[in-house]
XYZ file of C-alpha atoms in Angstrom:
679
model
C 28.579 115.154 158.363
C 31.231 114.837 155.645
C 28.831 114.067 153.073
C 26.580 117.173 154.391
C 30.008 119.342 154.207
C 30.716 118.110 150.654
C 27.171 118.994 149.255
C 27.532 122.152 150.976
C 31.043 122.944 149.586
C 29.534 121.447 146.003
C 26.396 123.744 145.997
C 28.200 127.261 146.825
C 30.787 126.433 144.290
C 27.947 125.860 141.744
C 26.380 129.259 143.087
C 29.440 130.987 142.558
C 30.280 129.565 139.041
C 26.425 130.496 137.960
C 27.335 134.429 139.457
C 30.330 134.381 137.223
C 28.695 133.106 134.314
C 25.737 135.729 134.631
C 28.422 138.628 134.976
C 30.395 137.294 131.661
C 27.116 136.806 130.069
C 26.199 140.433 130.620
C 29.436 141.566 129.399
C 28.946 139.656 126.279
C 25.454 141.239 125.744
C 26.938 144.727 126.564
C 29.168 144.831 124.027
C 26.746 143.583 121.440
C 28.562 140.450 120.271
C 27.026 138.801 117.183
C 26.149 135.481 117.437
C 26.773 132.173 115.260
C 26.278 128.424 115.337
C 29.072 126.288 115.904
C 29.768 123.081 114.373
C 33.512 121.787 113.894
C 33.991 119.256 111.104
C 36.793 117.679 109.505
C 36.628 119.841 106.500
C 36.407 122.519 109.046
C 33.299 123.810 107.809
C 32.855 127.208 108.973
C 29.104 126.877 110.346
C 28.502 126.841 113.881
C 25.703 125.902 116.322
C 25.123 127.446 120.023
C 26.458 125.892 122.940
C 24.446 124.872 125.450
C 25.937 124.818 129.425
C 23.994 123.743 132.317
C 25.968 125.655 134.993
C 25.241 123.946 138.308
C 22.401 122.441 140.157
C 20.638 125.480 141.221
C 20.570 127.467 137.676
C 18.820 126.812 134.556
C 20.876 125.588 131.308
C 21.656 128.954 129.673
C 22.417 129.428 125.894
C 25.585 131.218 125.190
C 26.377 132.982 122.094
C 29.787 133.885 120.976
C 31.450 135.677 117.861
C 33.748 134.297 115.360
C 36.892 136.030 114.567
C 38.394 135.964 111.471
C 41.692 134.897 113.491
C 40.183 131.488 113.722
C 39.596 131.286 110.026
C 43.401 131.759 109.649
C 44.385 129.527 112.122
C 42.287 126.302 110.607
C 44.096 127.513 107.053
C 47.359 127.037 109.109
C 46.764 123.589 110.002
C 49.232 122.074 107.588
C 52.338 123.799 109.449
C 51.523 122.093 112.424
C 52.375 125.068 114.861
C 53.287 124.107 118.160
C 52.032 125.020 121.301
C 53.824 128.262 121.994
C 52.606 129.476 118.401
C 49.281 128.635 119.219
C 49.192 130.510 122.291
C 50.049 133.543 120.434
C 47.421 133.161 118.212
C 44.532 132.587 120.842
C 46.019 134.258 123.760
C 44.075 136.261 126.586
C 41.011 138.393 125.601
C 39.925 135.660 122.621
C 36.723 134.176 122.291
C 35.609 130.791 123.745
C 34.321 129.778 120.200
C 37.656 130.555 118.602
C 39.842 128.569 121.262
C 37.490 125.761 121.019
C 37.624 125.705 117.387
C 41.145 125.646 117.322
C 41.626 122.919 119.868
C 39.543 120.877 117.842
C 41.667 121.354 114.574
C 44.567 120.411 116.576
C 42.838 117.024 118.003
C 41.997 116.235 114.407
C 45.534 116.866 113.391
C 46.769 114.596 115.867
C 44.288 111.762 115.829
C 43.169 111.638 112.191
C 46.245 109.411 110.894
C 47.746 105.938 112.317
C 50.908 104.788 110.900
C 51.272 101.464 109.518
C 53.907 99.202 108.638
C 52.798 98.124 104.845
C 54.141 98.251 101.749
C 56.041 99.912 99.843
C 56.946 101.986 102.819
C 55.533 102.806 106.522
C 52.262 104.775 105.454
C 49.900 106.711 107.524
C 46.312 105.633 106.943
C 43.245 107.669 108.218
C 41.825 106.176 111.192
C 38.265 106.417 109.866
C 39.143 104.252 106.992
C 40.692 101.387 109.128
C 38.791 101.739 112.498
C 36.132 98.882 112.832
C 34.156 99.454 116.180
C 35.039 96.599 118.579
C 32.223 94.629 120.829
C 32.070 96.356 123.945
C 29.790 94.906 126.874
C 28.299 96.357 129.901
C 27.938 94.740 133.287
C 24.724 93.732 134.392
C 23.678 95.157 138.197
C 24.068 91.646 139.064
C 27.809 91.581 138.307
C 28.696 94.840 139.544
C 27.164 94.139 142.992
C 28.951 90.861 143.017
C 32.559 92.518 142.283
C 31.200 95.675 144.549
C 30.516 93.980 147.416
C 33.684 91.724 147.402
C 35.764 94.875 147.210
C 33.969 96.486 149.810
C 34.918 93.605 152.333
C 38.511 93.686 151.351
C 38.368 97.533 151.818
C 36.530 97.109 155.239
C 39.296 94.494 156.060
C 41.766 97.041 155.495
C 39.697 100.154 157.152
C 39.284 101.706 153.800
C 36.175 103.608 153.112
C 34.038 102.881 149.835
C 31.545 105.175 148.473
C 31.290 104.474 145.233
C 27.952 104.357 143.425
C 26.584 101.753 140.952
C 24.429 102.146 137.978
C 21.448 99.644 137.584
C 21.384 97.644 134.324
C 18.851 94.662 133.777
C 21.573 92.379 132.006
C 24.493 92.055 130.314
C 24.416 93.837 126.626
C 26.776 95.258 124.348
C 26.784 98.910 124.125
C 28.116 101.347 121.469
C 30.558 104.366 122.190
C 27.965 107.011 121.593
C 26.193 105.192 124.586
C 28.718 105.406 127.280
C 27.287 108.179 129.104
C 23.411 107.261 128.518
C 21.567 107.349 131.493
C 20.721 103.930 133.004
C 17.044 102.403 133.362
C 16.613 104.497 136.616
C 17.405 107.811 134.633
C 20.845 107.656 136.405
C 23.833 109.389 134.351
C 27.444 107.834 134.922
C 30.431 110.380 136.039
C 32.777 107.733 135.439
C 33.001 104.867 132.677
C 35.460 102.026 133.228
C 36.281 100.259 129.912
C 38.490 97.316 130.795
C 39.970 95.001 128.431
C 42.847 92.511 128.124
C 46.256 93.585 125.847
C 45.440 94.273 122.403
C 41.588 94.726 122.889
C 41.979 98.772 120.953
C 41.399 100.527 124.342
C 43.610 103.285 123.211
C 42.695 102.786 119.579
C 38.926 103.690 120.701
C 39.891 106.877 123.180
C 41.794 108.242 119.913
C 38.485 107.643 117.757
C 36.344 109.395 120.194
C 38.696 112.281 120.409
C 38.384 112.360 116.734
C 34.840 112.159 116.340
C 34.341 114.636 119.066
C 36.492 117.103 117.402
C 34.566 116.717 114.041
C 31.285 117.339 115.775
C 30.130 113.825 115.437
C 30.141 112.509 119.125
C 29.462 113.917 122.248
C 28.888 117.509 121.087
C 26.001 118.337 123.018
C 27.448 116.541 126.047
C 30.586 118.088 126.471
C 32.323 121.326 125.537
C 36.013 120.134 125.744
C 37.399 116.580 126.267
C 41.206 115.952 127.126
C 43.216 113.024 127.021
C 45.708 111.856 129.718
C 48.185 108.878 129.286
C 49.299 107.164 132.359
C 52.257 105.985 130.809
C 53.215 109.744 130.224
C 52.411 110.832 133.981
C 54.930 108.504 135.648
C 57.535 109.896 133.549
C 57.074 113.283 134.899
C 59.178 113.946 137.795
C 58.345 117.546 138.609
C 55.288 118.557 140.537
C 52.265 119.706 138.215
C 49.053 121.022 138.433
C 46.061 119.562 136.977
C 45.751 122.891 134.848
C 49.256 122.378 133.987
C 49.086 118.869 132.916
C 45.708 119.350 130.900
C 47.467 122.196 129.420
C 50.504 120.377 128.363
C 48.247 117.746 126.565
C 46.067 120.181 124.863
C 46.314 123.869 122.820
C 44.663 125.534 125.633
C 46.676 128.046 127.996
C 46.573 127.460 131.659
C 44.451 130.334 131.861
C 42.200 129.158 129.619
C 41.962 125.871 131.264
C 41.438 127.473 134.526
C 38.477 129.506 132.923
C 37.202 126.324 131.723
C 37.245 124.399 134.880
C 36.071 126.979 136.836
C 33.093 128.019 134.805
C 31.951 124.758 132.963
C 33.603 121.904 134.857
C 30.252 119.659 134.288
C 30.755 119.855 130.473
C 34.536 118.487 130.638
C 35.119 115.027 129.595
C 38.501 113.594 130.755
C 39.940 110.383 128.941
C 42.318 108.429 131.121
C 44.618 106.014 129.248
C 45.830 102.531 130.445
C 45.500 102.929 134.270
C 46.983 99.781 135.853
C 47.026 97.510 138.590
C 50.222 98.787 140.388
C 49.346 102.345 139.882
C 45.987 101.916 141.279
C 47.583 100.707 144.870
C 49.742 103.716 144.883
C 47.289 105.990 144.831
C 45.449 105.252 147.655
C 47.513 107.206 150.277
C 47.711 111.107 149.245
C 46.909 114.343 151.025
C 43.847 115.682 149.395
C 43.154 119.117 148.117
C 40.323 120.538 145.748
C 42.566 123.190 144.333
C 43.320 122.330 140.213
C 46.006 124.788 140.084
C 47.646 123.204 143.135
C 50.833 121.535 142.487
C 51.743 117.842 143.166
C 53.240 114.837 141.900
C 51.093 113.854 138.437
C 50.253 110.475 140.062
C 48.525 112.300 143.194
C 46.572 114.332 140.591
C 45.481 111.575 139.152
C 44.322 110.092 142.216
C 42.488 113.366 143.298
C 40.898 113.474 139.898
C 39.774 109.705 140.052
C 38.501 110.073 143.651
C 36.590 113.296 142.677
C 38.346 115.107 145.050
C 39.147 117.471 142.020
C 36.682 118.456 139.358
C 34.052 116.649 140.901
C 31.343 117.550 138.530
C 33.316 116.686 135.414
C 33.081 113.399 133.681
C 35.630 110.602 133.419
C 36.304 107.592 130.785
C 39.067 105.494 132.292
C 40.766 102.586 130.411
C 42.586 99.567 132.303
C 43.392 96.086 131.768
C 40.917 93.500 132.779
C 42.896 92.320 135.559
C 43.141 95.692 137.301
C 39.255 96.698 136.793
C 38.056 94.984 140.149
C 41.072 96.212 142.346
C 40.471 100.178 141.550
C 36.689 100.449 142.404
C 37.329 102.256 145.761
C 39.692 105.102 143.604
C 36.842 105.884 141.297
C 33.754 108.561 141.793
C 30.449 107.348 141.327
C 28.142 106.966 139.785
C 29.916 104.337 137.686
C 29.911 102.129 134.803
C 31.631 99.070 134.247
C 32.291 98.135 130.539
C 34.426 95.812 128.825
C 35.921 95.621 125.239
C 36.222 92.140 124.069
C 37.457 92.780 120.508
C 35.778 92.152 117.074
C 32.967 90.022 116.540
C 32.924 87.521 113.674
C 31.427 90.346 111.388
C 33.863 92.519 112.731
C 37.048 90.607 111.660
C 35.510 90.534 108.256
C 34.857 94.111 108.213
C 38.311 94.818 109.205
C 39.806 92.445 106.689
C 37.859 94.519 103.924
C 39.327 97.900 105.227
C 42.870 96.488 105.180
C 43.036 94.434 101.773
C 41.562 97.123 99.481
C 41.835 94.978 96.770
C 38.305 93.071 96.592
C 39.845 89.415 95.279
C 42.697 89.775 97.757
C 40.382 90.492 100.707
C 37.907 87.335 99.392
C 41.059 84.968 99.135
C 42.740 85.756 102.600
C 39.334 86.032 104.371
C 38.415 82.512 103.247
C 41.498 81.169 103.955
C 41.329 82.401 107.501
C 37.750 81.149 107.936
C 38.738 77.558 107.318
C 41.027 77.633 110.556
C 38.419 78.665 113.113
C 40.942 78.938 115.804
C 42.765 81.724 114.163
C 39.649 83.538 113.126
C 38.947 83.523 117.049
C 42.748 84.889 117.281
C 41.620 87.682 115.161
C 38.585 88.941 117.229
C 41.963 90.436 118.964
C 42.473 93.990 117.367
C 45.956 93.773 117.270
C 46.455 89.903 116.340
C 43.948 90.814 113.619
C 46.319 93.497 112.300
C 49.483 91.241 112.439
C 47.799 88.465 110.998
C 46.147 90.838 107.873
C 49.984 91.958 107.462
C 51.520 88.399 107.203
C 48.993 87.274 104.956
C 49.358 90.554 102.606
C 53.241 90.187 102.644
C 52.966 86.416 101.716
C 49.672 86.480 99.450
C 50.518 83.990 97.085
C 50.776 81.505 99.805
C 47.957 82.626 102.189
C 46.872 79.389 102.655
C 50.261 77.945 104.029
C 50.598 80.945 106.322
C 47.133 80.309 107.953
C 48.253 77.001 108.921
C 51.676 78.323 110.858
C 49.785 80.998 112.573
C 48.454 78.540 115.380
C 49.452 80.617 118.828
C 50.195 84.061 119.643
C 53.555 83.393 119.372
C 53.636 81.870 115.900
C 51.755 85.225 114.975
C 54.346 87.364 116.473
C 57.015 85.323 114.896
C 55.847 85.337 111.645
C 54.829 89.289 111.896
C 58.477 90.229 113.187
C 60.288 88.189 110.091
C 57.778 89.539 107.610
C 58.656 93.000 109.089
C 62.341 92.481 108.919
C 62.407 90.834 105.643
C 60.136 93.539 103.773
C 62.855 96.223 105.313
C 65.591 94.325 103.784
C 67.200 94.344 107.280
C 67.961 90.443 107.079
C 72.014 90.939 107.015
C 72.139 92.335 110.484
C 68.903 90.929 112.055
C 70.316 88.435 114.500
C 72.368 91.700 115.951
C 68.797 93.798 115.863
C 67.148 91.150 117.607
C 69.511 90.866 120.270
C 69.784 94.705 121.083
C 66.091 95.075 120.781
C 65.781 91.969 123.469
C 68.163 93.742 125.535
C 66.560 97.039 125.386
C 62.781 95.214 126.096
C 64.656 93.289 129.346
C 65.540 96.747 130.702
C 62.429 98.092 130.340
C 60.557 95.391 131.939
C 63.176 95.420 134.798
C 62.616 98.966 135.584
C 58.820 99.072 134.783
C 60.136 101.351 131.766
C 57.755 102.109 128.963
C 59.501 105.195 127.352
C 63.216 105.262 126.477
C 65.380 108.220 125.416
C 67.764 108.272 122.599
C 70.705 107.261 125.025
C 68.757 104.483 126.390
C 68.380 102.973 123.195
C 71.900 103.732 121.697
C 73.435 102.054 124.733
C 72.420 98.904 123.269
C 73.546 99.442 119.831
C 70.330 100.368 118.004
C 69.676 103.565 116.088
C 66.329 104.843 117.697
C 65.295 106.821 114.425
C 65.945 103.874 112.280
C 64.486 100.772 114.564
C 60.994 99.620 112.845
C 59.762 98.568 116.362
C 60.211 101.497 117.808
C 58.416 104.946 117.379
C 58.861 108.353 118.253
C 57.089 110.179 121.075
C 57.115 113.261 123.342
C 56.059 113.296 126.670
C 53.969 115.956 127.426
C 54.037 117.932 130.859
C 58.229 118.077 130.700
C 59.539 121.932 130.435
C 61.348 120.512 127.577
C 59.675 118.214 125.709
C 62.393 115.573 124.195
C 61.623 112.892 121.795
C 61.309 109.470 123.486
C 60.981 106.081 122.184
C 58.758 103.378 122.631
C 57.896 99.932 121.316
C 55.076 99.787 118.688
C 53.113 98.027 121.256
C 54.089 97.251 124.886
C 53.470 93.619 124.148
C 56.236 93.708 121.753
C 58.478 94.778 124.696
C 57.487 91.315 126.336
C 58.271 89.544 122.898
C 61.812 90.613 122.336
C 62.750 90.174 126.064
C 61.757 86.405 126.002
C 63.534 86.225 122.266
C 66.669 87.873 124.075
C 66.957 84.929 126.526
C 67.469 82.343 123.621
C 69.567 84.544 121.273
C 71.757 86.264 123.917
C 75.343 85.404 123.740
C 76.453 85.761 127.291
C 75.582 83.408 129.960
C 73.311 85.382 131.858
C 71.001 83.241 133.746
C 71.124 85.592 137.004
C 69.120 88.034 134.628
C 66.820 85.342 133.406
C 66.160 83.947 136.746
C 65.229 87.530 138.045
C 63.337 88.211 135.037
C 61.355 84.718 136.023
C 61.076 85.815 139.206
C 59.573 89.482 138.790
C 57.135 87.823 136.269
C 56.118 85.190 138.335
C 55.434 87.131 141.263
C 53.325 89.809 139.092
C 51.329 87.208 138.256
C 50.789 85.527 141.571
C 49.959 89.011 143.006
C 47.605 90.091 140.112
C 45.714 86.765 139.872
C 45.284 86.341 143.566
C 43.146 89.094 143.228
C 40.290 87.732 141.262
C 40.393 84.748 138.620
C 38.162 86.126 136.032
C 41.162 86.956 133.744
C 44.805 86.721 133.114
C 47.379 89.010 131.700
C 48.040 87.711 128.305
C 50.246 87.723 126.487
C 53.394 88.126 128.988
C 56.847 87.357 128.987
C 56.307 83.808 130.174
C 53.619 82.920 127.617
C 56.338 84.033 125.007
C 58.773 82.051 126.847
C 56.864 78.902 126.612
C 55.936 79.835 122.903
C 59.553 79.962 121.638
C 60.336 76.608 123.098
C 57.902 75.347 120.128
C 59.940 73.527 117.940
C 58.008 74.332 114.966
C 57.860 78.435 115.728
C 61.631 78.666 116.710
C 62.722 76.687 113.644
C 60.483 78.939 111.373
C 61.806 81.958 112.957
C 65.713 80.728 112.719
C 65.109 79.696 108.762
C 63.754 83.287 107.859
C 66.449 85.378 109.888
C 68.943 82.770 108.153
C 70.442 81.534 111.432
C 71.980 78.184 111.975
C 70.924 76.787 115.646
C 74.168 76.877 117.355
C 75.090 74.286 120.116
C 75.179 76.958 122.670
C 71.506 78.277 121.684
C 70.243 74.231 121.841
C 71.921 74.229 125.337
C 70.247 77.320 126.342
C 66.721 75.671 125.070
C 67.345 72.644 127.202
C 68.161 74.693 130.265
C 65.226 77.019 130.110
C 62.603 74.048 129.208
C 63.961 72.529 132.409
C 63.809 75.859 134.577
C 59.959 76.501 132.793
C 58.902 72.983 133.534
C 59.641 73.581 137.336
C 57.621 77.209 137.169
C 54.684 75.816 135.580
C 54.760 72.976 138.252
C 54.681 75.623 140.691
C 51.980 77.717 138.764
C 49.672 74.691 138.879
C 49.517 75.292 142.738
C 48.712 78.678 143.006
C 44.852 79.436 143.223
C 43.853 81.762 140.204
C 46.435 80.554 137.809
C 44.714 77.564 136.365
C 43.600 79.504 132.840
C 47.115 80.898 132.670
C 48.969 77.712 133.049
C 46.634 76.397 130.364
C 47.710 79.390 127.879
C 51.354 78.622 128.704
C 51.165 74.791 127.550
C 48.945 76.002 124.582
C 51.833 78.089 123.395
C 54.145 75.242 123.840
C 52.050 72.753 121.601
C 53.621 69.775 123.446
C 51.493 67.109 124.180
C 53.923 65.208 126.156
C 54.914 68.050 128.090
C 51.038 68.492 128.906
C 50.526 65.333 129.976
C 53.334 65.609 132.443
C 52.294 68.760 133.741
C 48.554 67.891 134.197
C 48.982 64.321 135.195
C 48.282 64.878 138.848
C 45.037 66.710 138.221
C 41.842 64.675 137.146
C 39.757 67.601 138.110
C 39.971 71.341 136.627
C 37.898 73.988 138.467
C 37.618 77.272 136.204
C 34.291 78.423 137.836
C 33.831 82.090 137.926
C 36.390 82.879 135.234
C 34.954 84.862 132.053
C 36.009 82.592 129.542
C 36.521 84.217 125.970
C 36.579 82.437 122.811
C 40.132 82.310 122.701
C 40.226 80.499 126.038
C 37.801 77.989 124.984
C 40.084 77.095 122.086
C 42.939 76.725 124.775
C 40.889 74.616 126.965
C 39.637 72.255 124.163
C 43.498 71.655 123.436
C 44.507 70.742 126.699
C 41.643 68.528 127.433
C 42.165 66.728 124.151
C 45.943 66.491 125.032
C 44.859 64.976 128.727
C 41.947 62.612 128.497
C 42.695 61.453 132.023
C 40.638 64.783 132.950
C 37.624 63.465 133.886
C 35.687 66.419 136.125
C 35.395 69.871 134.925
C 33.841 73.339 136.730
C 32.593 75.536 134.210
C 29.988 77.393 136.625
C 29.549 81.052 136.039
C 32.241 81.267 133.118
C 29.462 83.198 130.862
C 29.372 80.436 128.439
C 27.696 81.082 125.318
C 26.159 78.752 122.586
C 29.076 79.934 120.572
C 31.524 78.823 123.132
C 30.192 75.756 123.947
C 29.876 74.929 120.387
C 33.823 74.965 120.429
C 34.348 73.266 123.898
C 31.573 70.579 122.683
C 34.654 67.736 121.408
C 35.946 67.719 124.901
C 33.119 68.025 127.257
C 31.425 64.898 125.919
C 34.359 63.022 127.325
C 34.011 64.440 130.897
C 32.180 62.187 133.452
C 31.337 65.115 135.604
C 30.306 68.327 134.200
C 28.986 71.463 136.308
C 28.117 74.424 134.267
C 25.463 77.338 134.212
């Protein structure tokens, strides 16, 4: 009965929209408005093509031609002046035609997404996204994998008396997919309404959404599929305390007024694509219970609006692309409207790493020298498959280009890459004089953010730690859309730096605030258990705990202290011993937690202490990593730990998605095992 009612409502709504569109089209014809062809380009080419809109299931596609006003041409020429939203509304208020509004929206999207900031010599510089962007590898899950995760979720949903109605698309097998294929029909001819793009930290999810926005605005992507593309960032929505309607939230993130968005959603919802960036696990759980409503102009807390949108209660005919960390992907299935397509962004291929290096190092000889140096270190080359780490490695090698081979040998672990990147950035900007104070202050700010689940900081928050927000290298200014009076906020250049500085603060803090350390460890430990108990195929890398172990690596921490010209004090030595003892107990406990096996191995890899690894794993002669989708980086970690612990004689690698390349990495250790299970 519920499904019949929903279908009846959908058909009635579609019929009403069709009626309004026919009336609207009739008015246009009565006014004898001239047509034009629409095409938005980066150069704002003023040639256009007709927009084709299918208006609901009961009406055929209708071609609507709109006029071009000289106002739009003026607006495009004023792009360099970067008018704010209130000025835009004056330019395109009520009574203006759709094409002019859409053209202006595309120009504002282009202006906002065209450039990215990089911390390169001689100063921070804005480079074109297109000149740096390298397409990552995106894998589409097979139907078999979809059903496996789906049925597991159905069982848990039924146990909690939650109704699951998501529909999965059929695919023959796992395969890579391009960005322009995300909304392509499957083998049965079904087109996904919602695409999940999951991926671990630093894999390029947000960067990819920025590229999608830019390419749509320039007419290179999805122009025939979607008339309007919106972007909502979950981290912004969480900061809005006022109640908002969906229309208001979309208006705040675009150049359209609320009236214009209301018209778009009413007339052509099936031509709307909404990008939702970084939906994480604890947010998804908070969206299950809400009071449903279908009115996009009705106000509610922003996270409730997001839940209604994800469920398909609001705008059921629109399309969505949702990014989230891998660990959250299989816990939110019941929240999303179908048909669903599951994809995962795994980072750069080896060719992609080479392409990124070539784009980063504009000097051909410098590119060849640095890339060849990295190729000799297979483990580091694999680390560069993570786009964030690839950028950091390139930065370090460019800073120390005269000694790139020595630098390559130092970049062994994730923590070592962060340490050398932070040191190089501070040294380049001449901040070595006050570097210790800066690092402590950054750590204090990061620790507060983690405990309060806070990503954005206002100027007062930053000032309380002794930092000057506008002059801090590792913070950048942003604005939260949706607030009545947008004020500048600050966030770390990537949230993984927040984790890194929080871990570093523990070593460098002058006060004996071990209760804070204990609280932080307990918080991170409980989060890991909660996340990894849901499924075993991924882990939250990097995290504060990983950086804790990485900073206890004698080679890494000595390198940091040497670069910041700090003599290791007796207090820091004592703190390291105490922290090492605490973390040893922590990791021994973690080895008993189901689902934490791979996470424990990554912690041991960051520490790089053979004696410690053997002590931790001495009671384990059998290692079970079955049903974990191992990355190439995971294989290097596993190889290291197996070589450190020759007493591990039995290994279960069933259903680990092992390819020939991954098996090649593991081969030196696999031959040491007496019993090996794999498929």
